[in-house]
DNA sequence: GCTGGGAGAGGCTTA
DNA sequence: TAAGCCTTTCCCAGC
């Protein structure tokens, strides 16, 4: 069962004009050129084109679209000797991105007018942990106070700069998931920068629910500290259950 | 035009058994509970279920699925008073993730058997550049030879390990795009590890099309080297156009 | 608004 | 399976 290319072209074209979402299923080749380049030889795929220009090519497996283009893409259709070609073109500052989907056979083509005004409401995101910690640095260590003007807060991560009871500068790095080598080197960099700038002894504390073996070793070699963070997400809010310092005893290295 | 819930359920169920990809379009509510939680009130959406268990809920705009579950999810269908409920469940080490899609109306339901053995070929990937460089390390510097046994086992970990004409170990790190602070610290780490393990003086070379100002400064402070890489992607393969050493002259810092 | 640049989240790959 | 690392990223800050 195959759909006539011209018929499919009409469905796509009118779908775009009407602000509808369009789905095509068929055998096609895909080619992409832009920030990277890729080629996908013949096979059956699903092409979804949304009313905002979003363009997604899905294979029969895996969560990610194998080729895609975000909102704002200009959609073009064309019929050549081999069949229907649907393209998405997008202009970036100094290059053009283009995906071509060349259909040899089209099994299905239809447009859907979707009414949807709802927005996703997300609860208990791990983001709340930053706020929790920030509100009470004594969870980490008594006597720790934030140096307000220094603290930088950005989306998805937070670095806290504080002062401990002995007046030393403390850099706290919080990771919401398992901390690896990169987290440790990052912390080291901050500590070095800060200690140079301030000319004071500076401590570095990594707070994370878990840390890899090698990362812990490296951290300790550098005189940094690790605090294990236990928390639970009990909707609609997160809560810190425990926060304790984990430092391997030296002797453990020799056992 | 609405499809009978029971009929849609049959389509989904048999689709899963037959290893097909299934698409449902309809008015639904979505609820997710797992590492976080979310709720999406009524609206029209596209639900795509792949044969490997991938589960994607798409709204009429934006590239990303509003709710999703990766391959391996277990798909359940059920009919209750309000209509069809399709769920995806996945077990993680110590929690269960579940998405429920509750359809009030179903506009479309169909299963597609997709044959697709093709794999995406990405050009200009780091791996490909690495292969090119590996074939001819003299692009970097005459007299540089790969340390065979090392480079094979360390592939994907350290990029390239070689020996220069004076017998020194050389670690080459390759970045496909602009190198930042992370690239430099990563290289430094490799150099330190290797120099400790071998007990030899080890050079570190960063090869990238570009480098940020601060990263270059840091790199030079640490005695590492930067080579500017020019390459072009000319399908079906990438080609290295130029590779030259860039070291800022000291005087440039004072101008 | 545009652009440079640091950092993050999630998937992929290798040990 | 665990851990590193790469990305058609993302977002802030500064111009």
Coordinates of C-alpha atoms (C1' of nucleotides) in Angstrom, one line a residue:
Chain A
X1 CA 0.0 0.0 0.0
X2 CA 1.6 3.1 -1.2
X3 CA 0.5 6.7 -1.3
X4 CA 0.9 8.8 -4.4
X5 CA 3.8 11.3 -3.9
X6 CA 1.7 14.2 -5.2
X7 CA -1.1 13.4 -2.8
X8 CA 1.4 13.2 0.1
X9 CA 2.9 16.5 -1.0
X10 CA -0.5 18.1 -0.9
X11 CA -1.1 16.8 2.6
X12 CA 2.2 18.2 3.8
X13 CA 1.7 21.6 2.1
X14 CA -1.8 22.1 3.3
X15 CA -0.9 20.9 6.8
X16 CA 1.7 23.6 7.1
X17 CA -0.7 26.3 5.9
X18 CA -3.3 25.2 8.3
X19 CA -1.0 25.0 11.3
X20 CA -1.4 21.3 11.7
X21 CA 0.9 18.6 12.7
X22 CA 1.8 16.2 9.9
X23 CA 3.0 12.6 10.1
X24 CA 4.5 10.7 7.2
X25 CA 5.6 7.1 7.3
X26 CA 7.6 5.6 4.5
X27 CA 10.9 4.3 3.0
X28 CA 13.4 7.1 2.7
X29 CA 17.0 8.3 2.6
X30 CA 18.0 11.1 4.9
X31 CA 20.8 13.6 4.5
X32 CA 21.8 16.4 6.8
X33 CA 24.3 19.2 6.4
X34 CA 24.9 22.0 8.9
X35 CA 26.8 22.2 12.1
X36 CA 27.7 18.6 11.4
X37 CA 26.8 16.3 8.5
X38 CA 25.2 12.9 8.2
X39 CA 23.8 10.4 5.8
X40 CA 21.2 7.7 6.4
X41 CA 20.6 5.2 3.7
X42 CA 17.3 3.6 2.8
X43 CA 14.9 2.4 5.4
X44 CA 11.5 2.9 6.9
X45 CA 11.0 5.9 9.1
X46 CA 8.4 8.2 10.7
X47 CA 8.7 11.9 9.8
X48 CA 6.8 14.2 12.1
X49 CA 6.5 17.9 11.2
X50 CA 5.0 20.2 13.7
X51 CA 3.2 23.5 13.1
X52 CA 6.1 25.5 14.5
X53 CA 8.5 24.0 12.0
X54 CA 9.9 21.3 14.2
X55 CA 11.1 18.5 12.0
X56 CA 11.7 15.0 13.4
X57 CA 12.9 11.8 11.7
X58 CA 12.4 8.7 13.8
X59 CA 13.6 5.2 13.3
X60 CA 12.0 2.1 14.7
X61 CA 14.1 2.1 17.8
X62 CA 15.8 4.5 20.3
X63 CA 14.3 7.5 21.9
X64 CA 16.0 10.2 20.0
X65 CA 15.1 11.4 16.5
X66 CA 17.9 10.3 14.2
X67 CA 17.7 13.6 12.4
X68 CA 15.9 16.7 13.5
X69 CA 15.5 20.4 13.3
X70 CA 14.1 22.7 16.0
X71 CA 11.2 25.1 15.8
X72 CA 11.5 27.8 13.1
X73 CA 12.7 25.6 10.4
X74 CA 11.3 26.4 6.9
X75 CA 9.7 23.3 5.4
X76 CA 9.9 22.6 1.6
X77 CA 8.4 19.9 -0.5
X78 CA 9.3 18.9 -4.0
X79 CA 8.7 16.0 -6.3
X80 CA 11.4 14.7 -8.5
X81 CA 12.0 11.5 -10.6
X82 CA 12.4 9.4 -7.5
X83 CA 9.5 10.6 -5.5
X84 CA 8.7 13.1 -2.8
X85 CA 11.5 15.1 -1.1
X86 CA 10.7 16.9 2.2
X87 CA 13.3 19.4 3.5
X88 CA 13.8 21.5 6.5
X89 CA 16.0 24.5 6.2
X90 CA 17.2 26.8 8.9
X91 CA 19.5 29.8 8.9
X92 CA 22.0 30.1 11.7
X93 CA 24.3 33.1 12.1
X94 CA 26.8 32.0 9.6
X95 CA 25.7 28.8 8.1
X96 CA 22.6 27.1 6.7
X97 CA 21.3 23.8 8.1
X98 CA 19.4 21.5 5.8
X99 CA 17.8 18.1 6.2
X100 CA 16.5 16.3 3.1
X101 CA 14.2 13.3 3.4
X102 CA 13.8 11.5 0.1
X103 CA 10.9 9.2 0.1
X104 CA 10.9 6.2 -2.3
X105 CA 7.6 4.8 -0.9
X106 CA 5.1 6.5 1.4
X107 CA 2.9 4.2 3.5
X108 CA 1.1 6.8 5.4
X109 CA 0.5 10.6 5.3
X110 CA -1.9 12.6 7.4
X111 CA -2.3 15.9 9.1
X112 CA -3.7 16.5 12.5
X113 CA -5.1 19.7 14.0
X114 CA -4.1 19.5 17.6
X115 CA -5.5 21.8 20.2
X116 CA -3.3 21.9 23.3
X117 CA -2.9 24.8 25.6
X118 CA -1.6 22.9 28.6
X119 CA 1.8 23.3 30.1
X120 CA 3.8 20.7 31.8
X121 CA 3.9 21.1 35.6
X122 CA 7.1 19.6 37.1
X123 CA 7.2 18.8 40.8
X124 CA 10.0 17.8 43.1
X125 CA 12.8 18.6 40.7
X126 CA 16.2 18.1 42.1
X127 CA 16.7 21.8 41.6
X128 CA 15.2 22.4 44.9
X129 CA 18.2 20.9 46.6
X130 CA 20.2 24.0 45.8
X131 CA 17.7 26.2 47.6
X132 CA 17.6 23.9 50.5
X133 CA 21.3 23.8 51.0
X134 CA 21.6 27.5 50.5
X135 CA 19.1 28.2 53.2
X136 CA 21.0 26.3 55.7
X137 CA 24.7 25.9 55.1
X138 CA 25.1 24.5 58.6
X139 CA 23.9 21.2 57.1
X140 CA 27.3 21.0 55.8
X141 CA 29.2 22.3 58.7
X142 CA 28.3 24.4 61.7
X143 CA 29.5 28.0 61.5
X144 CA 29.5 28.1 57.7
X145 CA 28.1 31.4 56.5
X146 CA 27.6 32.4 52.9
X147 CA 29.5 35.3 51.4
X148 CA 26.5 36.8 49.7
X149 CA 27.9 38.9 47.1
X150 CA 30.2 36.2 45.9
X151 CA 27.6 33.4 45.5
X152 CA 26.7 32.7 42.0
X153 CA 23.5 31.1 41.2
X154 CA 22.7 29.8 37.8
X155 CA 20.4 27.3 36.3
X156 CA 21.1 23.7 37.0
X157 CA 24.2 24.1 39.2
X158 CA 25.3 26.2 42.0
X159 CA 28.6 27.1 43.5
X160 CA 28.4 28.5 47.0
X161 CA 31.2 30.6 48.3
X162 CA 31.2 30.8 52.1
X163 CA 33.4 31.4 55.1
X164 CA 34.0 28.8 57.9
X165 CA 34.2 29.4 61.6
X166 CA 37.9 30.0 61.3
X167 CA 37.6 32.6 58.7
X168 CA 38.8 30.5 55.8
X169 CA 37.1 30.8 52.4
X170 CA 35.1 27.7 51.4
X171 CA 34.0 26.8 47.9
X172 CA 31.1 24.4 47.9
X173 CA 30.3 22.6 44.7
X174 CA 27.0 20.8 44.5
X175 CA 26.3 18.0 42.1
X176 CA 22.9 16.5 41.8
X177 CA 24.1 13.2 40.6
X178 CA 27.2 11.0 40.8
X179 CA 30.3 13.1 40.8
X180 CA 33.1 12.1 38.4
X181 CA 36.6 13.3 37.6
X182 CA 35.3 16.4 35.9
X183 CA 33.5 17.6 39.0
X184 CA 36.7 17.2 41.0
X185 CA 38.9 19.1 38.5
X186 CA 36.3 21.8 38.3
X187 CA 36.3 22.2 42.0
X188 CA 40.1 22.3 42.1
X189 CA 40.1 25.0 39.5
X190 CA 37.7 27.2 41.5
X191 CA 39.7 26.7 44.7
X192 CA 42.9 27.6 43.0
X193 CA 41.4 30.7 41.3
X194 CA 39.9 31.9 44.5
X195 CA 42.8 31.3 46.7
X196 CA 45.0 33.2 44.3
X197 CA 42.6 36.1 44.1
X198 CA 42.0 36.3 47.8
X199 CA 45.5 35.3 48.9
X200 CA 43.9 33.2 51.6
X201 CA 43.8 29.5 52.4
X202 CA 40.7 28.1 50.6
X203 CA 38.9 24.9 51.2
X204 CA 37.0 23.0 48.5
X205 CA 33.9 20.9 49.3
X206 CA 32.2 18.6 46.9
X207 CA 28.6 17.8 47.8
X208 CA 27.0 14.9 45.8
X209 CA 24.9 11.9 46.4
X210 CA 27.7 9.7 45.2
X211 CA 31.3 9.9 43.8
X212 CA 33.3 7.5 41.6
X213 CA 36.2 5.7 43.1
X214 CA 38.9 7.5 41.1
X215 CA 37.3 10.8 41.6
X216 CA 37.4 10.4 45.4
X217 CA 41.0 9.4 45.2
X218 CA 42.0 12.4 43.2
X219 CA 39.9 14.7 45.4
X220 CA 41.7 13.5 48.5
X221 CA 45.1 13.8 46.8
X222 CA 44.3 17.4 46.3
X223 CA 43.2 18.0 49.9
X224 CA 39.6 18.6 48.9
X225 CA 36.6 17.3 50.9
X226 CA 33.6 15.2 49.9
X227 CA 30.2 15.3 51.6
X228 CA 27.7 12.6 50.8
X229 CA 24.2 14.0 50.3
X230 CA 21.2 11.9 50.9
X231 CA 17.9 13.2 49.9
X232 CA 14.5 12.0 48.9
X233 CA 12.0 13.4 46.5
X234 CA 8.6 13.1 48.1
X235 CA 6.3 15.1 45.9
X236 CA 5.6 17.8 45.8
X237 CA 8.9 18.7 47.4
X238 CA 12.4 17.4 48.0
X239 CA 14.0 16.9 51.4
X240 CA 17.5 16.4 52.6
X241 CA 17.8 13.3 54.7
X242 CA 21.4 13.4 55.6
X243 CA 24.7 15.1 54.8
X244 CA 27.9 13.6 56.2
X245 CA 31.5 14.0 55.5
X246 CA 33.1 11.0 53.9
X247 CA 36.8 10.9 54.0
X248 CA 38.6 7.6 53.5
X249 CA 41.0 7.0 56.3
X250 CA 44.6 6.8 55.1
X251 CA 44.9 3.2 56.3
X252 CA 42.1 2.1 54.0
X253 CA 44.4 2.7 51.1
X254 CA 46.8 0.1 52.3
X255 CA 44.4 -2.7 53.1
Chain B
X1 CA -14.3 11.2 14.4
X2 CA -13.3 9.1 17.3
X3 CA -11.9 5.6 17.6
X4 CA -13.4 3.2 20.0
X5 CA -11.1 2.7 23.1
X6 CA -11.2 -1.1 22.8
X7 CA -10.3 -1.0 19.2
X8 CA -7.3 1.3 20.0
X9 CA -6.2 -1.0 22.8
X10 CA -6.2 -3.9 20.4
X11 CA -4.1 -2.0 18.0
X12 CA -1.5 -1.1 20.7
X13 CA -1.4 -4.5 22.1
X14 CA -1.0 -6.3 18.9
X15 CA 1.5 -3.8 17.7
X16 CA 3.7 -4.6 20.7
X17 CA 3.5 -8.3 20.1
X18 CA 4.4 -7.9 16.4
X19 CA 7.3 -5.6 17.1
X20 CA 5.7 -2.7 15.3
X21 CA 5.8 1.0 15.9
X22 CA 2.5 2.4 17.0
X23 CA 1.1 5.9 16.8
X24 CA -1.9 7.3 18.7
X25 CA -3.3 10.7 18.3
X26 CA -5.9 12.0 20.7
X27 CA -7.0 14.1 23.6
X28 CA -5.3 13.0 26.8
X29 CA -3.9 13.8 30.3
X30 CA -0.4 12.8 31.1
X31 CA 1.0 12.0 34.5
X32 CA 4.6 11.0 35.3
X33 CA 6.1 9.8 38.5
X34 CA 9.7 8.7 39.1
X35 CA 12.9 10.6 39.8
X36 CA 10.7 13.7 39.5
X37 CA 7.0 14.0 38.9
X38 CA 4.9 15.9 36.4
X39 CA 1.4 16.5 35.3
X40 CA 0.0 17.6 32.0
X41 CA -3.7 18.5 31.8
X42 CA -6.0 17.8 28.9
X43 CA -4.9 18.5 25.4
X44 CA -4.3 16.9 22.0
X45 CA -1.1 15.0 21.6
X46 CA 0.8 12.4 19.6
X47 CA 1.9 9.2 21.4
X48 CA 4.6 7.2 19.6
X49 CA 5.5 3.7 21.0
X50 CA 8.4 2.0 19.4
X51 CA 9.1 -1.7 19.2
X52 CA 11.9 -1.5 21.7
X53 CA 9.6 0.1 24.4
X54 CA 10.5 3.7 23.7
X55 CA 7.6 5.8 24.6
X56 CA 7.2 9.4 23.5
X57 CA 4.4 12.0 24.1
X58 CA 4.6 14.9 21.7
X59 CA 2.7 18.2 21.9
X60 CA 2.0 20.3 18.8
X61 CA 5.1 22.4 19.3
X62 CA 8.7 22.1 20.3
X63 CA 11.2 19.5 19.4
X64 CA 11.3 17.6 22.6
X65 CA 8.8 15.0 23.7
X66 CA 6.9 16.5 26.7
X67 CA 7.1 13.1 28.5
X68 CA 9.2 10.1 27.5
X69 CA 10.6 6.8 28.5
X70 CA 13.6 5.2 26.9
X71 CA 14.0 1.8 25.3
X72 CA 13.2 -1.1 27.6
X73 CA 10.1 0.3 29.1
X74 CA 7.2 -2.1 29.7
X75 CA 4.0 -0.9 28.0
X76 CA 0.6 -1.5 29.6
X77 CA -2.8 -0.8 28.3
X78 CA -6.0 -0.7 30.2
X79 CA -9.6 0.5 29.8
X80 CA -11.4 2.3 32.6
X81 CA -14.5 4.4 32.9
X82 CA -13.0 7.3 31.2
X83 CA -11.3 5.5 28.3
X84 CA -8.0 4.1 27.3
X85 CA -5.0 4.4 29.5
X86 CA -1.6 3.6 28.1
X87 CA 1.3 3.4 30.5
X88 CA 5.1 2.9 30.3
X89 CA 6.8 1.5 33.3
X90 CA 10.5 1.1 34.0
X91 CA 12.3 -0.2 37.0
X92 CA 15.4 1.6 38.1
X93 CA 17.7 0.4 40.9
X94 CA 15.6 1.6 43.7
X95 CA 12.5 3.2 42.2
X96 CA 9.9 2.8 39.6
X97 CA 9.2 5.3 36.9
X98 CA 5.8 5.4 35.4
X99 CA 4.1 7.5 32.7
X100 CA 0.3 7.3 32.3
X101 CA -1.4 8.6 29.3
X102 CA -5.2 8.8 29.8
X103 CA -7.1 9.2 26.5
X104 CA -10.5 10.8 26.6
X105 CA -10.7 10.8 22.8
X106 CA -8.7 9.0 20.2
X107 CA -8.5 10.5 16.8
X108 CA -6.1 8.1 15.3
X109 CA -4.4 4.7 16.1
X110 CA -2.3 2.7 13.8
X111 CA 0.7 0.3 13.9
X112 CA 3.5 0.3 11.4
X113 CA 5.9 -2.4 10.7
X114 CA 9.1 -0.6 9.9
X115 CA 12.1 -2.3 8.2
X116 CA 15.2 -0.3 8.8
X117 CA 18.7 -1.7 9.0
X118 CA 20.5 1.5 8.2
X119 CA 22.8 3.3 10.6
X120 CA 23.5 6.9 10.7
X121 CA 26.8 7.9 9.3
X122 CA 28.0 11.0 10.9
X123 CA 30.8 13.0 9.3
X124 CA 33.3 15.2 10.9
X125 CA 33.0 13.4 14.2
X126 CA 35.8 13.4 16.6
X127 CA 36.3 9.7 16.0
X128 CA 36.8 10.2 12.3
X129 CA 39.2 13.1 12.8
X130 CA 41.1 11.0 15.3
X131 CA 41.5 8.3 12.7
X132 CA 42.8 10.8 10.1
X133 CA 45.3 12.2 12.5
X134 CA 46.3 8.7 13.6
X135 CA 47.2 7.8 10.1
X136 CA 49.6 10.6 9.8
X137 CA 50.9 12.0 13.0
X138 CA 53.5 14.0 11.1
X139 CA 50.7 16.4 10.4
X140 CA 51.3 17.5 14.0
X141 CA 55.0 17.3 14.1
X142 CA 57.6 15.4 12.0
X143 CA 59.1 12.4 13.8
X144 CA 56.0 11.7 15.9
X145 CA 55.1 8.0 16.0
X146 CA 52.2 6.4 17.7
X147 CA 52.8 4.1 20.6
X148 CA 50.8 1.2 19.2
X149 CA 50.0 -0.8 22.2
X150 CA 49.0 2.2 24.2
X151 CA 46.9 3.9 21.7
X152 CA 44.8 0.9 21.0
X153 CA 43.9 0.1 24.6
X154 CA 43.5 3.6 25.6
X155 CA 41.3 4.5 22.6
X156 CA 38.4 6.6 23.6
X157 CA 40.0 7.4 26.9
X158 CA 43.1 9.4 26.0
X159 CA 42.9 10.3 22.4
X160 CA 46.3 9.6 21.0
X161 CA 49.5 8.6 22.7
X162 CA 52.8 8.9 20.8
X163 CA 56.5 9.5 21.1
X164 CA 58.4 12.4 19.6
X165 CA 61.7 12.4 17.9
X166 CA 63.5 13.0 21.2
X167 CA 61.8 10.0 22.8
X168 CA 59.4 12.0 24.9
X169 CA 55.9 10.7 25.5
X170 CA 53.3 12.9 23.8
X171 CA 49.6 12.9 24.7
X172 CA 47.4 14.4 22.0
X173 CA 43.9 15.5 22.8
X174 CA 41.6 16.2 19.9
X175 CA 38.5 18.4 20.0
X176 CA 36.2 18.7 17.1
X177 CA 35.2 22.2 18.1
X178 CA 36.2 25.1 20.3
X179 CA 38.2 24.0 23.2
X180 CA 37.4 25.4 26.6
X181 CA 38.8 25.2 30.2
X182 CA 37.5 21.6 30.5
X183 CA 39.6 20.4 27.6
X184 CA 42.7 21.9 29.0
X185 CA 42.2 20.5 32.5
X186 CA 41.4 17.1 30.9
X187 CA 44.7 17.2 29.0
X188 CA 46.6 18.2 32.0
X189 CA 45.2 15.3 33.9
X190 CA 46.2 12.8 31.2
X191 CA 49.7 14.3 31.0
X192 CA 50.1 14.0 34.8
X193 CA 48.8 10.5 34.9
X194 CA 51.0 9.3 32.1
X195 CA 54.1 11.1 33.3
X196 CA 53.7 9.5 36.7
X197 CA 53.1 6.1 35.3
X198 CA 56.0 6.2 32.9
X199 CA 58.4 8.3 34.9
X200 CA 59.2 10.3 31.8
X201 CA 58.8 13.8 30.7
X202 CA 55.5 14.0 28.9
X203 CA 54.2 16.6 26.5
X204 CA 50.6 17.5 26.1
X205 CA 49.2 18.8 22.8
X206 CA 45.7 20.1 22.4
X207 CA 44.4 20.0 18.8
X208 CA 41.2 21.9 18.1
X209 CA 39.8 24.3 15.5
X210 CA 39.7 27.0 18.1
X211 CA 40.4 27.7 21.8
X212 CA 39.0 30.2 24.2
X213 CA 41.2 33.0 25.5
X214 CA 41.3 31.8 29.1
X215 CA 41.8 28.2 28.1
X216 CA 44.9 29.2 26.0
X217 CA 46.3 31.1 28.9
X218 CA 45.9 28.3 31.3
X219 CA 47.3 25.8 28.8
X220 CA 50.4 27.9 28.4
X221 CA 50.8 28.4 32.1
X222 CA 51.0 24.6 32.4
X223 CA 53.5 24.2 29.6
X224 CA 51.0 22.5 27.3
X225 CA 50.8 23.1 23.6
X226 CA 48.0 24.1 21.2
X227 CA 47.7 23.3 17.6
X228 CA 45.1 24.9 15.4
X229 CA 43.2 22.4 13.3
X230 CA 41.5 23.3 10.1
X231 CA 39.4 20.7 8.5
X232 CA 36.5 20.5 6.1
X233 CA 33.6 18.2 5.8
X234 CA 33.2 17.2 2.2
X235 CA 31.0 14.1 2.1
X236 CA 31.4 11.3 2.3
X237 CA 34.5 12.1 4.4
X238 CA 36.3 14.7 6.4
X239 CA 39.7 16.0 5.4
X240 CA 42.3 17.9 7.3
X241 CA 43.3 21.1 5.6
X242 CA 45.8 22.5 7.9
X243 CA 47.4 22.0 11.3
X244 CA 49.7 24.5 12.7
X245 CA 51.2 25.3 16.1
X246 CA 49.8 28.4 17.8
X247 CA 51.7 29.7 20.7
X248 CA 51.1 33.3 21.7
X249 CA 54.3 35.2 21.9
X250 CA 54.9 36.5 25.4
X251 CA 55.0 40.1 24.2
X252 CA 51.4 39.7 23.0
X253 CA 50.3 39.6 26.6
X254 CA 51.7 43.1 27.2
X255 CA 50.4 44.9 24.2
Chain C
dG1 C1' 20.0 41.4 19.7
dC2 C1' 23.9 38.9 19.1
dT3 C1' 27.8 36.4 20.5
dG4 C1' 31.3 34.4 23.3
dG5 C1' 32.0 30.9 26.6
dG6 C1' 31.3 28.2 30.7
dA7 C1' 28.7 24.4 32.5
dG8 C1' 25.2 20.7 32.5
dA9 C1' 22.2 16.6 31.3
dG10 C1' 21.6 12.6 28.9
dG11 C1' 23.0 9.0 25.8
dC12 C1' 26.7 6.2 23.9
dT13 C1' 30.8 3.4 24.4
dT14 C1' 34.3 1.1 26.4
dA15 C1' 36.5 -1.5 30.0
Chain D
dT1 C1' 27.4 -2.7 34.8
dA2 C1' 30.1 1.4 35.9
dA3 C1' 32.4 5.4 34.5
dG4 C1' 34.2 8.5 31.1
dC5 C1' 33.2 11.6 27.7
dC6 C1' 30.8 13.7 23.8
dT7 C1' 26.9 16.8 21.9
dT8 C1' 22.8 19.2 15.7
dT9 C1' 23.0 21.8 23.7
dC10 C1' 21.8 25.7 26.8
dC11 C1' 21.8 29.6 29.1
dC12 C1' 23.9 33.7 31.2
dA13 C1' 26.7 37.9 30.7
dG14 C1' 28.4 41.3 28.3
dC15 C1' 28.7 44.0 24.2

